[in-house]
């Protein structure tokens, strides 16, 4: 079948997409971990040390959007 069901496509907004140069499975860097930890503490949210770099970047963006 050549038709495509448009409603089943996943759309990721730029704000929630990981950085283009970011390996989705890579461990988060110390810099990212420090930024995420500070944001988590400021927002009263738990800090997850097991996140990948891409997941941590997404979490940072989500926490920043909580204002």
XYZ file of N, CA and C in Angstrom, residues 9-41:
99
model
N 1.750 9.391 12.478
C 3.148 9.832 12.490
C 3.489 10.502 13.810
N 4.647 10.206 14.324
C 5.139 10.819 15.551
C 5.762 12.153 15.212
N 5.341 13.187 15.923
C 5.891 14.514 15.705
C 6.615 14.942 16.967
N 7.873 15.308 16.819
C 8.678 15.758 17.951
C 8.958 17.230 17.760
N 8.574 18.017 18.758
C 8.827 19.447 18.651
C 10.300 19.726 18.892
N 10.838 20.811 18.311
C 12.264 21.115 18.493
C 12.653 21.265 19.955
N 11.746 21.751 20.787
C 12.068 21.949 22.201
C 12.262 20.622 22.933
N 11.606 19.563 22.451
C 11.732 18.287 23.143
C 12.712 17.335 22.462
N 13.199 17.701 21.307
C 14.129 16.848 20.576
C 15.534 16.983 21.158
N 16.273 15.878 21.263
C 17.653 15.983 21.741
C 18.514 16.745 20.744
N 19.596 17.291 21.227
C 20.513 18.011 20.356
C 20.941 17.127 19.200
N 21.092 17.723 18.028
C 21.444 16.975 16.825
C 22.759 16.225 16.992
N 23.734 16.801 17.703
C 25.025 16.170 17.868
C 25.108 15.271 19.083
N 23.989 15.008 19.701
C 23.959 14.257 20.948
C 23.632 12.791 20.680
N 24.499 11.894 21.133
C 24.258 10.459 21.023
C 23.204 10.093 22.069
N 22.096 9.526 21.630
C 20.975 9.265 22.529
C 21.304 8.273 23.641
N 22.325 7.453 23.459
C 22.693 6.467 24.478
C 23.880 6.888 25.337
N 24.496 8.008 25.014
C 25.679 8.444 25.749
C 25.312 8.872 27.167
N 26.219 8.608 28.099
C 26.013 9.071 29.478
C 25.992 10.584 29.501
N 25.199 11.140 30.425
C 25.185 12.600 30.518
C 26.539 13.082 31.018
N 26.960 14.225 30.506
C 28.241 14.792 30.890
C 28.154 15.384 32.291
N 29.292 15.656 32.887
C 29.321 16.281 34.211
C 28.661 17.652 34.175
N 28.892 18.387 33.093
C 28.290 19.721 32.949
C 26.770 19.623 32.899
N 26.257 18.684 32.101
C 24.812 18.498 32.000
C 24.239 18.036 33.334
N 24.930 17.111 33.997
C 24.470 16.612 35.289
C 24.394 17.740 36.316
N 25.382 18.624 36.315
C 25.389 19.739 37.263
C 24.218 20.687 36.992
N 23.981 20.977 35.712
C 22.862 21.860 35.355
C 21.528 21.211 35.735
N 21.388 19.934 35.426
C 20.144 19.234 35.735
C 19.930 19.143 37.242
N 20.990 18.834 37.981
C 20.872 18.744 39.443
C 20.428 20.079 40.037
N 21.020 21.174 39.584
C 20.658 22.499 40.089
C 19.197 22.822 39.786
N 18.759 22.517 38.563
C 17.364 22.771 38.203
C 16.408 21.904 39.020
N 16.751 20.636 39.202
C 15.914 19.741 39.996
C 15.781 20.246 41.430
N 16.887 20.660 42.013
C 16.854 21.182 43.381
C 16.012 22.442 43.465
